[in-house]
CSV table of C-alpha atoms and ligand atoms in Angstrom, one decimal:
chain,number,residue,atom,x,y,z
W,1,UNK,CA,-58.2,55.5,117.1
W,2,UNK,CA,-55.1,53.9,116.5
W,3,UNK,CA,-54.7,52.9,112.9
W,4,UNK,CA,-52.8,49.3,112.2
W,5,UNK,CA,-53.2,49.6,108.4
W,6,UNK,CA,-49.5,50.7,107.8
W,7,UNK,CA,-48.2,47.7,110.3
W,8,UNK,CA,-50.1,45.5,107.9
W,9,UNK,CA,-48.8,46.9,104.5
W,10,UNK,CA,-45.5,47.6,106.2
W,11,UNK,CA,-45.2,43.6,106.6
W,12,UNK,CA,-47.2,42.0,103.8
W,13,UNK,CA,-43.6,41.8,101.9
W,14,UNK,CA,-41.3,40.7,104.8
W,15,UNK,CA,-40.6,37.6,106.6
W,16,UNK,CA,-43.5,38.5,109.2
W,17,UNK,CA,-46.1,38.2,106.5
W,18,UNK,CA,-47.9,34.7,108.0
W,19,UNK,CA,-49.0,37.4,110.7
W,20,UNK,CA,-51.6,38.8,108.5
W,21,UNK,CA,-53.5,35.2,108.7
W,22,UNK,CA,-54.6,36.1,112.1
W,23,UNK,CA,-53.7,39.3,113.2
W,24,UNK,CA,-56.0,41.7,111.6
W,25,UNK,CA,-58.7,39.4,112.7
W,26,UNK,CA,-57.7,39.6,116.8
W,27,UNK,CA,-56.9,43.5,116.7
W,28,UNK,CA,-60.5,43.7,115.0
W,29,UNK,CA,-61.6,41.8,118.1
W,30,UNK,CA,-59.3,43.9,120.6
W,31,UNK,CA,-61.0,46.9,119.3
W,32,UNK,CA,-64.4,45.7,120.9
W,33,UNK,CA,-63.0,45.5,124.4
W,34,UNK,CA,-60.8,48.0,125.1
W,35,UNK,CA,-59.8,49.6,128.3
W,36,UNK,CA,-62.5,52.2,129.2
W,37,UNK,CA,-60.1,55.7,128.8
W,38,UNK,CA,-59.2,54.2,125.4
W,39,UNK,CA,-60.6,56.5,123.1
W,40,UNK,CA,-59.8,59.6,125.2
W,41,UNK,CA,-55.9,58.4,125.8
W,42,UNK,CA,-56.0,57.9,121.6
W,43,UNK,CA,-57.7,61.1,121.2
W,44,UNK,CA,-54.6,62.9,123.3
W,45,UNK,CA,-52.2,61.2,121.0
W,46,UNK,CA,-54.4,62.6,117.4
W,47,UNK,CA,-53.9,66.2,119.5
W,48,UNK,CA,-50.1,66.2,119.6
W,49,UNK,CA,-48.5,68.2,116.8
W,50,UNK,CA,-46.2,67.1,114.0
W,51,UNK,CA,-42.9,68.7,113.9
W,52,UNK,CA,-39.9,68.5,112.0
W,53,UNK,CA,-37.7,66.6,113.9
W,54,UNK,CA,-34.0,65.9,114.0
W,55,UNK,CA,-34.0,62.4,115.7
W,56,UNK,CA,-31.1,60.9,118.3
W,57,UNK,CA,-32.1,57.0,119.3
W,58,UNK,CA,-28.3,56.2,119.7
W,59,UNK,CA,-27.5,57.4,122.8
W,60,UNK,CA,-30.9,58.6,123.8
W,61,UNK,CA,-34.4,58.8,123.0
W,62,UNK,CA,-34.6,62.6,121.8
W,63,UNK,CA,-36.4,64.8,119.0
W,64,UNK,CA,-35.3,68.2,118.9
W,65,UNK,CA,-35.9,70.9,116.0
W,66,UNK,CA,-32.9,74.1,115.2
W,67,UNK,CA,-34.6,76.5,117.5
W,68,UNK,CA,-36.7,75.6,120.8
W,69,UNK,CA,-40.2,75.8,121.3
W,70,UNK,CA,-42.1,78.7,122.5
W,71,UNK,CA,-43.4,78.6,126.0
W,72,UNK,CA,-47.3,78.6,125.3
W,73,UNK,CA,-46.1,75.4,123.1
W,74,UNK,CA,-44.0,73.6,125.5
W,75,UNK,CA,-47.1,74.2,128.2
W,76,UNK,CA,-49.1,72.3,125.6
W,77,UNK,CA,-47.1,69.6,124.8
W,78,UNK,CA,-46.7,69.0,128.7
W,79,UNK,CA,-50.5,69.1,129.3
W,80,UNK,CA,-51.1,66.6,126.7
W,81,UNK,CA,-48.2,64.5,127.8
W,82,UNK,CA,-49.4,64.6,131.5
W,83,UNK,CA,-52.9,63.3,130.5
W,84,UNK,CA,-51.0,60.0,129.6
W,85,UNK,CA,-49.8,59.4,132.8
W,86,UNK,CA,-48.4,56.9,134.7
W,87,UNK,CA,-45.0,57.2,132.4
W,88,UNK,CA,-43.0,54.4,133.9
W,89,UNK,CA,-40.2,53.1,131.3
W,90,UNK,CA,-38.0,56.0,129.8
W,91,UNK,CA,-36.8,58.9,129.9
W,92,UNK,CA,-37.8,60.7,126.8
W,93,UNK,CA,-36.6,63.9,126.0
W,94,UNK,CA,-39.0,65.8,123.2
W,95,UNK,CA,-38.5,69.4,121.9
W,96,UNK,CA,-36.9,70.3,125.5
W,97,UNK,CA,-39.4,68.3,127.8
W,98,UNK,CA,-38.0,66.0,129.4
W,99,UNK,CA,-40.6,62.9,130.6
W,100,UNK,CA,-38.7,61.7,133.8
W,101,UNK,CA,-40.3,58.3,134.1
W,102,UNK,CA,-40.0,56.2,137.0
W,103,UNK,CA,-37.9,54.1,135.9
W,104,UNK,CA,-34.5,54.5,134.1
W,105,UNK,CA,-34.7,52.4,131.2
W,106,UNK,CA,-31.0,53.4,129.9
W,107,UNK,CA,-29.6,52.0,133.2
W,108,UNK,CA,-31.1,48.4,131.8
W,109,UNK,CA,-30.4,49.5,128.8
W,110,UNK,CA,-26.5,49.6,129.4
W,111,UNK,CA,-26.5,46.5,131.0
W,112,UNK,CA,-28.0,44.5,128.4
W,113,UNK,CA,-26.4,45.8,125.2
W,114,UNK,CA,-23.0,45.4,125.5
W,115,UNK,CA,-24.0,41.7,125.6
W,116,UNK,CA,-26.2,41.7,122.5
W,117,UNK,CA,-25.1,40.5,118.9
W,118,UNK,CA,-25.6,43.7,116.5
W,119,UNK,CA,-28.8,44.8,116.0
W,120,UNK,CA,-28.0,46.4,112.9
W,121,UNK,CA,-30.4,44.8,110.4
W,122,UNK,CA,-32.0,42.3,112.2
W,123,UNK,CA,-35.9,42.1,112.8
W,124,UNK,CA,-36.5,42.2,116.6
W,125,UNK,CA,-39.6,41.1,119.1
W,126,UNK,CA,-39.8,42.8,122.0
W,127,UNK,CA,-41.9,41.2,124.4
W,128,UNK,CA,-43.7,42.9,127.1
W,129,UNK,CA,-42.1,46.7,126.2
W,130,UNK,CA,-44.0,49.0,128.1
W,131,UNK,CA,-44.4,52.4,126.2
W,132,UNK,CA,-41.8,51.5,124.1
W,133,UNK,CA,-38.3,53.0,125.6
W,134,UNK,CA,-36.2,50.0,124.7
W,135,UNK,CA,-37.5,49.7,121.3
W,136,UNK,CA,-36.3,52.9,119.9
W,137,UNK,CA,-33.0,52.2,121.4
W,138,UNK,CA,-32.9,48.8,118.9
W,139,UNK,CA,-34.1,51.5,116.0
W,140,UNK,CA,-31.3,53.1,117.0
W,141,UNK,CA,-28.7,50.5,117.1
W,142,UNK,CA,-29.4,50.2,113.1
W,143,UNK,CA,-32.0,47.5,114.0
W,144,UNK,CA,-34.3,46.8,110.6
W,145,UNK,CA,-37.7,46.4,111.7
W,146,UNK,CA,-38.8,45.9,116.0
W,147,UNK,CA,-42.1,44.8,117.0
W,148,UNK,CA,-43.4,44.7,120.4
W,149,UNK,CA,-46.1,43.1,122.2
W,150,UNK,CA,-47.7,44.5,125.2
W,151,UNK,CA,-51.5,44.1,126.1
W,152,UNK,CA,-51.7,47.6,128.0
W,153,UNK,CA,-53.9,50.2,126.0
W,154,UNK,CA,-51.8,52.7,128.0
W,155,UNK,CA,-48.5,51.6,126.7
W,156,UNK,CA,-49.3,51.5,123.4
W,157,UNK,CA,-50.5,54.9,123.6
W,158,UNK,CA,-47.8,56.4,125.0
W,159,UNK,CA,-45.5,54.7,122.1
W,160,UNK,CA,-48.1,56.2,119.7
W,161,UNK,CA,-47.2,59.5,121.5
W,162,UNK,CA,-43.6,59.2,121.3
W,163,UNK,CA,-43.7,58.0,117.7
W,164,UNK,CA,-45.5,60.8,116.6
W,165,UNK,CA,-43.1,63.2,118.4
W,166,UNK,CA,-40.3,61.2,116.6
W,167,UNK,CA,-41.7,62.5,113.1
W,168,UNK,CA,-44.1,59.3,113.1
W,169,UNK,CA,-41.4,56.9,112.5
W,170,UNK,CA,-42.5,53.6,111.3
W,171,UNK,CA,-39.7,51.4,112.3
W,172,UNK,CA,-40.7,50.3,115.7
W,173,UNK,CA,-44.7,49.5,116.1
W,174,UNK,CA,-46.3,47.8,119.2
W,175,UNK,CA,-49.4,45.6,118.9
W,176,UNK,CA,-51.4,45.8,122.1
W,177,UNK,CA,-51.9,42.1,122.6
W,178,UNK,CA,-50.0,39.1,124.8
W,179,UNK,CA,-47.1,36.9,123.7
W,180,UNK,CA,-49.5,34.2,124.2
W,181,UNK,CA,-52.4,35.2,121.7
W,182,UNK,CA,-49.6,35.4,119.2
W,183,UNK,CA,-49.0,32.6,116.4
W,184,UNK,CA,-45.9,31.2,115.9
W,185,UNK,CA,-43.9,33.1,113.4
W,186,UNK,CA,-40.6,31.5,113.6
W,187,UNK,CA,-39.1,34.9,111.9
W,188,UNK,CA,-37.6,37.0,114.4
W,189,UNK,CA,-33.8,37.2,114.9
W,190,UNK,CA,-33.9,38.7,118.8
W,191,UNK,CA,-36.6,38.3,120.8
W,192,UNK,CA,-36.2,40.4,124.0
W,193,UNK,CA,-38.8,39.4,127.0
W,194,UNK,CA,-37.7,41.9,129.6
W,195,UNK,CA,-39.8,41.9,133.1
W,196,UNK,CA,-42.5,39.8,131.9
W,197,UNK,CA,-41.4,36.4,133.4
W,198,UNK,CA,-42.1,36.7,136.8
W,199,UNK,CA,-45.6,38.0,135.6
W,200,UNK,CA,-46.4,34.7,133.8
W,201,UNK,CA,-48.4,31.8,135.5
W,202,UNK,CA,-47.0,29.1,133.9
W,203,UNK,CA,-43.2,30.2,133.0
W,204,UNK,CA,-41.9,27.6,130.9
W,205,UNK,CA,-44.5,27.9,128.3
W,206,UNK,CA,-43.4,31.7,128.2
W,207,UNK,CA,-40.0,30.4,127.3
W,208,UNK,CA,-41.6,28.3,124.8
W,209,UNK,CA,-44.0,30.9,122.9
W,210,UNK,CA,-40.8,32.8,123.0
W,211,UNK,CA,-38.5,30.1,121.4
W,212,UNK,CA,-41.5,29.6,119.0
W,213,UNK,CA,-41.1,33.2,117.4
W,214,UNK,CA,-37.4,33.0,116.8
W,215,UNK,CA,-35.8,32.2,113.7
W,216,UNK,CA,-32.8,29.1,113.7
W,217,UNK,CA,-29.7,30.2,115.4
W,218,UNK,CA,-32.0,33.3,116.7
W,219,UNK,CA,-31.0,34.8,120.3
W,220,UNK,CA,-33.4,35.0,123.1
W,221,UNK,CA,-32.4,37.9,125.5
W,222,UNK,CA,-34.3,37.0,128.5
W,223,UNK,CA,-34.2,39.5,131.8
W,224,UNK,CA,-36.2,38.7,134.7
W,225,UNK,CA,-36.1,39.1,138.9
W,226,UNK,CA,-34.1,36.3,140.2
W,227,UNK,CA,-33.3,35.0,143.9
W,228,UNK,CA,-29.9,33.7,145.2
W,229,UNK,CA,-29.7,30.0,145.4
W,230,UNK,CA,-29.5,26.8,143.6
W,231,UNK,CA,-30.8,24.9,141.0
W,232,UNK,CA,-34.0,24.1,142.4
W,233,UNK,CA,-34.3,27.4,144.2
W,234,UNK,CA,-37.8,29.4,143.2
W,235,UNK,CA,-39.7,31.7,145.1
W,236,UNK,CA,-43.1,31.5,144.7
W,237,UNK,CA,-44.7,34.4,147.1
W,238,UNK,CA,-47.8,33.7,149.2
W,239,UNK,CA,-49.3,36.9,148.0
W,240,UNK,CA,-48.1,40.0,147.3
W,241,UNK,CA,-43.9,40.8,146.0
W,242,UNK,CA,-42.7,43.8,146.7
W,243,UNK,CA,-46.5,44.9,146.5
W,244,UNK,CA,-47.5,43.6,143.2
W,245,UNK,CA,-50.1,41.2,143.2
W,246,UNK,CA,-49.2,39.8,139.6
W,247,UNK,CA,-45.8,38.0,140.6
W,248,UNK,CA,-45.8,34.1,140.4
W,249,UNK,CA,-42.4,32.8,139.7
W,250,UNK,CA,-38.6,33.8,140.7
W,251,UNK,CA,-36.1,31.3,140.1
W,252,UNK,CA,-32.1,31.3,140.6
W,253,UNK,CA,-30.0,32.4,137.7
W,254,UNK,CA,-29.1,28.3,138.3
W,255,UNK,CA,-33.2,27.2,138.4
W,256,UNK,CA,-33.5,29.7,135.6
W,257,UNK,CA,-30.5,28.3,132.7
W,258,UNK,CA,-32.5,24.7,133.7
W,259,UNK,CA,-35.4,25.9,132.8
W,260,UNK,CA,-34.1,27.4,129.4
W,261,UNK,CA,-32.1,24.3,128.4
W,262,UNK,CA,-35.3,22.1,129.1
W,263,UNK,CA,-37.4,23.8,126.5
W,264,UNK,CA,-34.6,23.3,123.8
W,265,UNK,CA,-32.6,26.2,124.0
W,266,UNK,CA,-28.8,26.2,123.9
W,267,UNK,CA,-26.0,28.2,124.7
W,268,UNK,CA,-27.7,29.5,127.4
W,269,UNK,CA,-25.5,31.6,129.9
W,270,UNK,CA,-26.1,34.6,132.7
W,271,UNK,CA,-24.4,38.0,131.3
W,272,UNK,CA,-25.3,40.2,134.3
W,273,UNK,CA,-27.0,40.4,137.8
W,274,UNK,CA,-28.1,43.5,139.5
W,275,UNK,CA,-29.7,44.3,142.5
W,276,UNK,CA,-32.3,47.6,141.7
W,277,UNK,CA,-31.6,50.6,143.1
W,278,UNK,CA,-33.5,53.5,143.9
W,279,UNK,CA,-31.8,55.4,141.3
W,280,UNK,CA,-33.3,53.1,138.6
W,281,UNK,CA,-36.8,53.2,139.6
W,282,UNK,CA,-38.0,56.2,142.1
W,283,UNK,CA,-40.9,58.9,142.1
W,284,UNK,CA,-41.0,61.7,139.6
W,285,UNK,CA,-43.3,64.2,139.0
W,286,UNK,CA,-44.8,61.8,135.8
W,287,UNK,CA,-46.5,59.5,138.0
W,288,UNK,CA,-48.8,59.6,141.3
W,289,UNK,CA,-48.0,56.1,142.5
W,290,UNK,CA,-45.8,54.5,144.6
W,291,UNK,CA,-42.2,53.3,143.8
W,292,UNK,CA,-39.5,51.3,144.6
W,293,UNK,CA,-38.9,53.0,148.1
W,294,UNK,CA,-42.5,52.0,148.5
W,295,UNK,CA,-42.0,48.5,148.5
W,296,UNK,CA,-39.1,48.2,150.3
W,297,UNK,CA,-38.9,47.7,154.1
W,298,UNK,CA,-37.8,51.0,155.5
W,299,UNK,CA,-35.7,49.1,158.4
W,300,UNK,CA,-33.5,47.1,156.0
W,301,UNK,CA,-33.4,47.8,151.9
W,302,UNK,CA,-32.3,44.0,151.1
W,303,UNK,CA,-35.8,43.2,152.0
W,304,UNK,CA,-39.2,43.9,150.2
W,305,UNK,CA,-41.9,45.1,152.8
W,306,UNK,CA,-43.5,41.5,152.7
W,307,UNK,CA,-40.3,40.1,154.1
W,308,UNK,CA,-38.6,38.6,150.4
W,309,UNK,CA,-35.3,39.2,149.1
W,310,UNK,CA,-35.6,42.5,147.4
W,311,UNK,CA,-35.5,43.2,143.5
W,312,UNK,CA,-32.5,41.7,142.1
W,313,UNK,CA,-32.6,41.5,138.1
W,314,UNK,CA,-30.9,39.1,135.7
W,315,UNK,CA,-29.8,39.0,132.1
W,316,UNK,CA,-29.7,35.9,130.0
W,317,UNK,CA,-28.7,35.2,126.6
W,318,UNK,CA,-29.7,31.8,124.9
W,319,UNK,CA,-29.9,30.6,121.1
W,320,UNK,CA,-32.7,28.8,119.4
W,321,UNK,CA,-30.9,25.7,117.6
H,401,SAM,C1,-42.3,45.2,134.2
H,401,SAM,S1,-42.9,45.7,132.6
H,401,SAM,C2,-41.4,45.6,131.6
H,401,SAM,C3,-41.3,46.6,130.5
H,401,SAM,C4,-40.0,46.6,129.7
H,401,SAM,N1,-39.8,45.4,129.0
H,401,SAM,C5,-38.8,46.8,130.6
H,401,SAM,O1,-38.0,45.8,130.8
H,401,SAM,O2,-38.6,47.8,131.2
H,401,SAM,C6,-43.8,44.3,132.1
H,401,SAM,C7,-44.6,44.5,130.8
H,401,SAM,O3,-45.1,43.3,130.4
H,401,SAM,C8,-46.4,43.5,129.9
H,401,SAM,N2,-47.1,42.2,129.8
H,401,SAM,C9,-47.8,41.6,130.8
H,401,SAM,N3,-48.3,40.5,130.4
H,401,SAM,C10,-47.9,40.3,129.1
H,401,SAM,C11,-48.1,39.3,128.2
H,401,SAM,N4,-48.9,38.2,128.4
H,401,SAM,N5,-47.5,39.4,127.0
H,401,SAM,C12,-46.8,40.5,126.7
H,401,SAM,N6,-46.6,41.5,127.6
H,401,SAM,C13,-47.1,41.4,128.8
H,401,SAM,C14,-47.0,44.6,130.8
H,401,SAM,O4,-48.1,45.3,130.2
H,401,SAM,C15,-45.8,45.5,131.0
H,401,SAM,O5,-45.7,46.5,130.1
């Protein structure tokens, strides 16, 4: 099972240290009621060997050692890899296998950093991050310490995977729990929430507990499905969006700044819009489900297949006064 002992000692001297008051408590808690292939997804990640790696997280996420692995040991690391499928957020490239996820992460990624201040010592949040793509790209940007928060057992073993494969690096960890079981730290110089609003039922008290985790003058980098329109523009589907059942609110990028500056935050402004293509997010042989071409009326691509605008993305930066 996975071991949070380190994450513990790792913070008891830092600014994140009010975080032991609860958390060792809730992921005692957590551990009673996990997912039911828990224990065999953990188990896959205690197989996967240690290596030796030299490490690039600047331009990539890759681990590679001076001469390749053999071809019994690449069929290994595969099997073990596959056996953690779905891999949607990446791509990850380890000792020469490449994970082709189904979704490009980089492509994000690129849009979002140039906006960024510099990561380079600062001690990040990521909220909602998947299997952990985007935060070994803040590692890699010279970031200090990046924590995310993401309640699916899957995710957080396939970031246990990866770390391992990246000679266990301890300078990203991800505690599998939701943004709003967590207690208000006030500590946190970036908080990232990336694809998570639009999942959230009530969306202004997401842009609160996120507010409430950032330290003063702190940046929120905020990226979430938005519509065309107005200030008071949201779409709120009937039922399903683009196929997920989970969507509840998609503002304007006008609706959306509103709804920032109302729970206190300043210097809010849109840094980038992008409609998603299927180049970002497709099929690849690391997952059996659907994708984006799925969900999309095959008549007309500016739909979804319920009839809504199709996925169009935003990015917004905002500061914590
Ligand atoms: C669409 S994915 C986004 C992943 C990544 N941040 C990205 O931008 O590619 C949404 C993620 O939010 C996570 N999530 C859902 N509810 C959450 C909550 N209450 N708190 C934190 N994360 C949540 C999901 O498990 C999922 O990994």
């Amino acid at each position: 099972m996975i071991d949070f002992r380190p994450f513990y000692q790792q913070i008891a001297t830092t600014s994140l240290s009010a975080w032991l008051e609860t958390l060792p408590l809730q992921l005692k808690q957590w551990e009673k009621q996990t997912h039911g292939d828990y224990a065999k997804w953990a188990k896959i990640v205690s197989f996967l060997p240690n290596y030796p790696a030299e490490i690039d997280l600047r331009e990539k996420v890759e681990a590679k050692l001076d001469s390749p692995l053999s071809e019994g040991e690449t069929q290994r690391l595969v099997y073990h890899l596959k056996q953690l499928m779905p891999w949607r957020k990446g791509p990850y490239h380890l000792y020469g296998v490449h994970i082709d996820c189904e979704w490009r992460s980089d492509f994000k990624w690129d849009r979002v950093l140039p906006h960024l201040s510099p990561l380079k010592d600062r001690t990040i949040l990521d909220v909602g991050c998947g299997s952990g793509y985007h935060m070994w790209r803040m590692v890699g940007e010279g970031a200090k310490m990046v924590v995310g928060i993401d309640p699916t057992e899957l995710f957080l073993c396939q970031f246990e995977a990866v770390r391992k494969l990246l000679n266990n690096d301890r300078r990203a960890n991800l505690i599998p729990l939701g943004i709003e079981q967590m207690q208000p730290l006030h500590a946190f110089d970036t908080v990232f929430s990336m694809g998570v609003l639009y999942h959230r039922k009530s969306p202004l008290d997401h842009l609160s507990q996120l507010k409430n985790q950032l330290v003063k003058g702190g940046e929120l980098v905020l990226e979430t499905l938005v519509i065309d329109g107005g200030v008071n523009d949201v779409l709120v589907p009937a039922d399903r969006y683009a196929k997920m059942k989970n969507v509840y609110f998609i503002p304007s990028v006008a609706a959306l700044i509103n709804w920032l500056e109302k729970v206190g935050f300043k210097n809010v402004r849109c840094v980038d819009e992008a409609i998603t293509t299927l180049e970002e997010q497709r099929k690849t042989d690391w997952l059996e489900n659907e994708s984006l071409i799925d969900f999309l009326d095959p008549n007309d691509h500016s739909k979804t297949i319920e009839g809504y605008p199709a996925p169009k993305r935003a990015v917004i930066i905002a500061n914590n006064p």
